[in-house]
Coordinates of C-alpha atoms in Angstrom, one line a residue:
M19 CA -48.8 -216.0 137.4
F20 CA -50.3 -217.0 134.1
R21 CA -48.7 -220.5 133.8
E22 CA -49.8 -221.3 137.4
R23 CA -53.4 -220.3 136.4
L24 CA -53.2 -222.4 133.3
A25 CA -52.0 -225.4 135.3
R26 CA -54.7 -225.0 137.7
D27 CA -57.4 -225.0 135.1
A28 CA -55.7 -228.0 133.3
A29 CA -55.9 -229.8 136.6
R30 CA -59.6 -229.0 137.0
I31 CA -60.2 -230.3 133.5
Q32 CA -58.3 -233.5 134.3
D33 CA -60.4 -234.1 137.4
H34 CA -63.4 -233.8 135.3
F35 CA -62.2 -236.1 132.7
D36 CA -61.5 -238.6 135.3
L37 CA -65.2 -238.2 136.7
V38 CA -66.7 -238.6 133.3
L39 CA -64.4 -241.3 131.8
G40 CA -64.2 -243.2 135.0
A41 CA -68.0 -243.9 134.8
L42 CA -67.5 -245.8 131.6
D43 CA -66.8 -249.5 131.1
D44 CA -63.3 -250.5 131.7
L45 CA -62.3 -251.4 127.9
D46 CA -59.3 -250.8 125.6
V47 CA -61.3 -248.1 123.9
T48 CA -62.2 -246.2 127.2
R49 CA -58.6 -246.7 128.2
A50 CA -57.4 -245.2 125.2
M51 CA -59.9 -242.1 125.5
A52 CA -58.3 -241.4 128.9
Y53 CA -54.9 -241.8 127.7
A54 CA -55.6 -239.3 124.8
T55 CA -57.0 -236.8 127.2
E56 CA -54.1 -236.7 129.4
G57 CA -51.4 -234.0 129.4
G58 CA -51.1 -230.8 127.3
K59 CA -51.6 -227.2 127.9
R60 CA -55.4 -227.5 127.8
L61 CA -55.4 -223.8 126.3
R62 CA -58.9 -224.4 124.7
G63 CA -60.4 -225.5 127.9
F64 CA -58.7 -222.5 129.7
L65 CA -60.2 -220.2 127.2
V66 CA -63.7 -221.5 128.0
L67 CA -63.2 -221.3 131.6
E68 CA -61.8 -217.8 131.5
S69 CA -64.3 -216.3 129.1
A70 CA -66.9 -217.7 131.5
R71 CA -65.2 -216.0 134.3
L72 CA -65.2 -212.8 132.1
H73 CA -68.8 -213.1 132.1
S74 CA -69.6 -214.3 135.7
I75 CA -70.5 -217.6 134.8
D76 CA -70.4 -220.3 137.5
P77 CA -67.3 -222.5 137.2
A78 CA -69.4 -225.5 137.9
Q79 CA -71.2 -224.7 134.5
A80 CA -68.2 -223.9 132.5
I81 CA -66.4 -227.0 133.4
W82 CA -68.6 -229.1 131.3
P83 CA -67.9 -227.4 127.9
A84 CA -64.3 -226.7 129.0
T85 CA -63.8 -230.5 129.2
G86 CA -65.9 -230.9 126.1
I87 CA -63.7 -229.0 123.9
E88 CA -60.6 -230.8 125.2
A89 CA -62.3 -234.2 124.4
L90 CA -63.0 -232.8 120.8
H91 CA -59.4 -231.7 120.5
A92 CA -58.1 -235.1 121.7
Y93 CA -60.1 -236.8 119.2
S94 CA -58.7 -234.7 116.3
L95 CA -55.1 -235.4 117.6
V96 CA -55.6 -239.2 117.8
H97 CA -57.1 -239.3 114.2
D98 CA -54.4 -236.6 113.0
D99 CA -51.6 -238.9 114.3
M100 CA -52.7 -242.0 112.5
P101 CA -50.9 -243.6 109.3
C102 CA -53.4 -242.4 107.1
M103 CA -53.1 -238.7 108.2
D104 CA -49.8 -237.5 109.6
D105 CA -48.4 -240.9 110.8
D106 CA -46.9 -239.9 114.0
D107 CA -45.7 -242.3 116.6
L108 CA -45.2 -239.5 119.3
R109 CA -47.5 -237.1 121.0
R110 CA -46.9 -235.3 124.2
G111 CA -43.6 -237.2 124.7
R112 CA -45.7 -240.6 124.7
P113 CA -46.6 -243.1 122.0
T114 CA -49.6 -242.2 120.0
V115 CA -52.9 -244.0 120.6
H116 CA -52.8 -246.2 117.5
V117 CA -49.1 -247.4 118.5
K118 CA -49.8 -248.0 122.3
W119 CA -53.0 -249.9 121.1
D120 CA -54.0 -250.5 117.4
E121 CA -55.5 -248.5 114.6
G122 CA -58.9 -250.0 115.2
T123 CA -58.8 -248.8 118.9
A124 CA -57.6 -245.3 117.8
V125 CA -60.5 -244.9 115.2
L126 CA -63.0 -245.9 118.1
A127 CA -61.3 -243.8 120.7
G128 CA -61.5 -240.8 118.4
D129 CA -65.0 -241.4 117.6
A130 CA -66.1 -241.8 121.3
L131 CA -64.2 -238.5 122.3
Q132 CA -65.9 -236.6 119.6
A133 CA -69.3 -237.8 120.8
I134 CA -68.7 -237.2 124.3
A135 CA -67.5 -233.6 123.6
F136 CA -71.2 -232.8 122.4
E137 CA -72.5 -234.8 125.7
L138 CA -70.5 -232.6 127.8
C139 CA -71.5 -229.3 126.3
T140 CA -75.2 -230.2 126.3
H141 CA -75.1 -231.6 129.9
P142 CA -78.1 -229.9 131.9
E143 CA -75.6 -228.3 134.3
V144 CA -74.4 -226.2 131.6
G145 CA -77.5 -224.0 131.5
P146 CA -80.7 -223.4 129.7
V147 CA -81.7 -225.5 126.6
A148 CA -81.2 -222.7 124.3
V149 CA -77.6 -222.1 125.6
R150 CA -76.7 -225.7 125.3
A151 CA -78.2 -226.0 121.9
E152 CA -76.2 -223.0 120.6
L153 CA -73.0 -224.4 122.1
A154 CA -73.6 -227.7 120.1
L155 CA -74.5 -226.1 117.1
T156 CA -71.5 -223.8 117.0
L157 CA -69.0 -226.6 118.0
A158 CA -70.5 -228.8 115.1
Q159 CA -69.7 -225.9 112.8
A160 CA -66.2 -225.3 114.1
S161 CA -65.4 -228.8 114.2
G162 CA -66.8 -230.1 110.9
A163 CA -66.6 -229.2 107.2
R164 CA -66.9 -225.5 108.0
G165 CA -64.0 -225.3 110.4
M166 CA -61.4 -227.9 111.6
V167 CA -62.2 -230.6 109.3
L168 CA -62.1 -228.3 106.4
G169 CA -58.7 -227.1 107.5
Q170 CA -57.6 -230.7 107.8
A171 CA -58.9 -231.5 104.3
L172 CA -57.1 -228.5 102.7
D173 CA -53.9 -229.4 104.4
I174 CA -54.3 -233.0 102.8
A175 CA -54.9 -231.6 99.6
A176 CA -51.8 -229.3 99.8
E177 CA -49.6 -232.4 100.2
T178 CA -50.2 -233.4 96.6
T179 CA -50.5 -230.2 94.8
E180 CA -47.4 -229.1 92.6
M181 CA -47.9 -225.4 93.6
P182 CA -47.2 -224.4 97.2
L183 CA -50.0 -222.4 99.2
T184 CA -49.9 -218.7 99.0
L185 CA -50.0 -216.9 102.3
D186 CA -53.7 -216.3 101.9
E187 CA -54.3 -220.1 101.3
I188 CA -52.3 -221.1 104.3
T189 CA -54.1 -218.4 106.4
R190 CA -57.6 -220.0 105.3
L191 CA -56.3 -223.3 106.0
Q192 CA -55.0 -222.6 109.6
A193 CA -58.2 -220.6 110.2
G194 CA -60.0 -223.9 110.1
K195 CA -57.4 -226.4 111.1
T196 CA -56.3 -224.7 114.3
G197 CA -58.3 -221.3 114.7
A198 CA -61.8 -222.6 114.6
L199 CA -61.7 -224.5 118.0
I200 CA -59.9 -221.6 119.5
E201 CA -62.4 -219.2 118.5
W202 CA -65.3 -221.5 119.7
S203 CA -63.5 -221.7 123.1
A204 CA -62.9 -218.0 123.6
C205 CA -66.5 -217.2 122.7
A206 CA -68.1 -219.9 124.8
G207 CA -68.4 -217.8 127.9
A208 CA -70.1 -215.0 126.1
R209 CA -72.4 -217.6 124.5
M210 CA -73.3 -219.1 128.0
A211 CA -74.0 -215.5 129.2
Q212 CA -76.0 -214.6 125.8
A213 CA -73.7 -211.6 125.6
D214 CA -71.9 -210.0 122.7
R215 CA -69.4 -212.3 121.0
A216 CA -67.8 -209.7 118.8
P217 CA -64.7 -208.6 121.0
L218 CA -63.8 -212.2 121.8
R219 CA -64.2 -213.4 118.3
Q220 CA -61.7 -210.6 117.1
Y221 CA -59.5 -211.9 119.9
A222 CA -59.6 -215.4 119.0
Q223 CA -59.2 -215.0 115.4
A224 CA -56.0 -213.2 116.1
L225 CA -54.8 -215.6 118.7
G226 CA -55.6 -218.6 116.6
L227 CA -53.2 -217.3 113.7
A228 CA -50.5 -216.3 116.3
F229 CA -50.7 -219.9 117.8
Q230 CA -50.4 -221.4 114.4
I231 CA -47.3 -219.2 113.3
A232 CA -45.7 -219.9 116.7
D233 CA -46.2 -223.5 116.1
D234 CA -44.4 -223.1 112.6
I235 CA -41.6 -221.1 114.5
L236 CA -41.2 -224.1 117.1
D237 CA -41.1 -226.7 114.1
V238 CA -38.0 -225.0 113.0
E239 CA -36.2 -223.9 116.1
G240 CA -38.0 -225.7 118.9
D241 CA -36.6 -228.7 121.1
A242 CA -38.3 -232.0 120.2
E243 CA -38.0 -233.1 123.6
K244 CA -39.8 -230.4 125.1
A245 CA -42.4 -230.3 122.3
G246 CA -43.0 -234.2 123.0
K247 CA -43.4 -234.7 119.1
R248 CA -41.4 -235.1 116.0
L249 CA -40.3 -231.6 114.6
Q250 CA -39.4 -230.1 111.1
K251 CA -41.8 -232.5 109.4
D252 CA -43.4 -229.8 107.3
A253 CA -39.8 -228.7 106.0
E254 CA -39.0 -232.4 105.3
A255 CA -42.3 -232.7 103.3
G256 CA -41.8 -229.4 101.4
K257 CA -45.0 -228.1 102.9
A258 CA -45.6 -224.4 102.9
T259 CA -45.7 -222.8 106.3
F260 CA -45.8 -219.1 107.7
V261 CA -42.1 -219.4 108.2
S262 CA -41.2 -220.8 104.7
L263 CA -43.4 -218.0 103.2
L264 CA -42.6 -215.0 105.4
G265 CA -39.0 -215.9 106.7
L266 CA -38.2 -216.7 110.3
E267 CA -37.8 -213.1 111.6
A268 CA -40.9 -211.8 109.7
A269 CA -43.0 -214.7 111.0
K270 CA -42.0 -213.7 114.6
T271 CA -42.9 -210.0 113.9
R272 CA -46.4 -211.2 112.4
A273 CA -47.1 -213.4 115.6
T274 CA -46.2 -210.4 117.9
D275 CA -48.4 -208.0 115.8
L276 CA -51.3 -210.5 116.1
V277 CA -50.9 -210.8 119.8
D278 CA -51.1 -207.1 120.0
Q279 CA -54.3 -207.1 117.9
A280 CA -55.7 -209.8 120.2
C281 CA -55.0 -207.8 123.5
A282 CA -56.5 -204.7 121.8
A283 CA -59.7 -206.5 120.9
L284 CA -60.4 -207.0 124.8
D285 CA -59.8 -203.2 125.8
G286 CA -63.6 -202.9 126.4
Y287 CA -63.5 -205.3 129.2
G288 CA -60.9 -203.5 131.1
A289 CA -58.9 -205.2 134.0
K290 CA -61.1 -208.0 134.0
A291 CA -59.6 -209.4 130.7
E292 CA -56.0 -209.3 131.8
T293 CA -55.7 -212.9 132.0
L294 CA -56.9 -213.6 128.5
K295 CA -54.3 -211.0 127.3
D296 CA -51.7 -213.0 129.3
A297 CA -52.9 -215.9 127.5
A298 CA -52.1 -214.4 124.1
R299 CA -48.7 -213.2 125.0
F300 CA -48.1 -216.9 126.3
V301 CA -48.9 -218.4 123.0
I302 CA -45.9 -216.7 121.3
A303 CA -43.7 -217.3 124.3
R304 CA -44.2 -221.0 124.9
D305 CA -41.4 -223.6 124.1
S306 CA -43.9 -226.6 123.4

């Protein structure tokens, strides 16, 4: 069952975090790093591990970039939750890092998680130097001003503009903010195997957009207790979302169509890609 497999991979990533972070000095900043990386679905790490399995990469190699992408994702959440950004006090049902400690510790914990993400992705056990270099280069591109940070910047700019974003503009925004790290994760196994990335890139681009549409739907009709965070923030702020632009039912239809596209992109892999197809279906069926 897919959810069980996702949970098993999440546990493997947690064990690796325990190993890596447990070797650091016992300080507030390292305790905050560990706290920030606990919980969550770990979908990005799962995509790394599953795309590696698809290409017969040893799990002992793949666990390093799988943990690395989760460290980078955790950094983005720590910073995104801070008062200067989204100003959230709840994440995964627990106080956010700046609430539990303070803003200075949150900044440093996020910085350190970003740094350790690259350390993990370039660990000697990952593979040849050329593979590690490409993982690091592409992760920098996906997480920086060409990817996630670009999306975050566009999101901040949208909060002060008088004109709501168009559908094309919000699609571009989310392709960076959410989609870039999902795409990197899904392509990681192909990069490690030095194989063709195109089918997984097509899969991930559709998956990432479906993931964000599902988030927008959950923000409207989800359960805050299950989500572990405050909902309906975008509506309260008057921000454009896929739901506000398309309508709830049309947004659900669009998400389903994107999942179909994601699954079709993997047809060339045959039965080996069924778990990745299950991941795409899970994205729009989740309740948190």
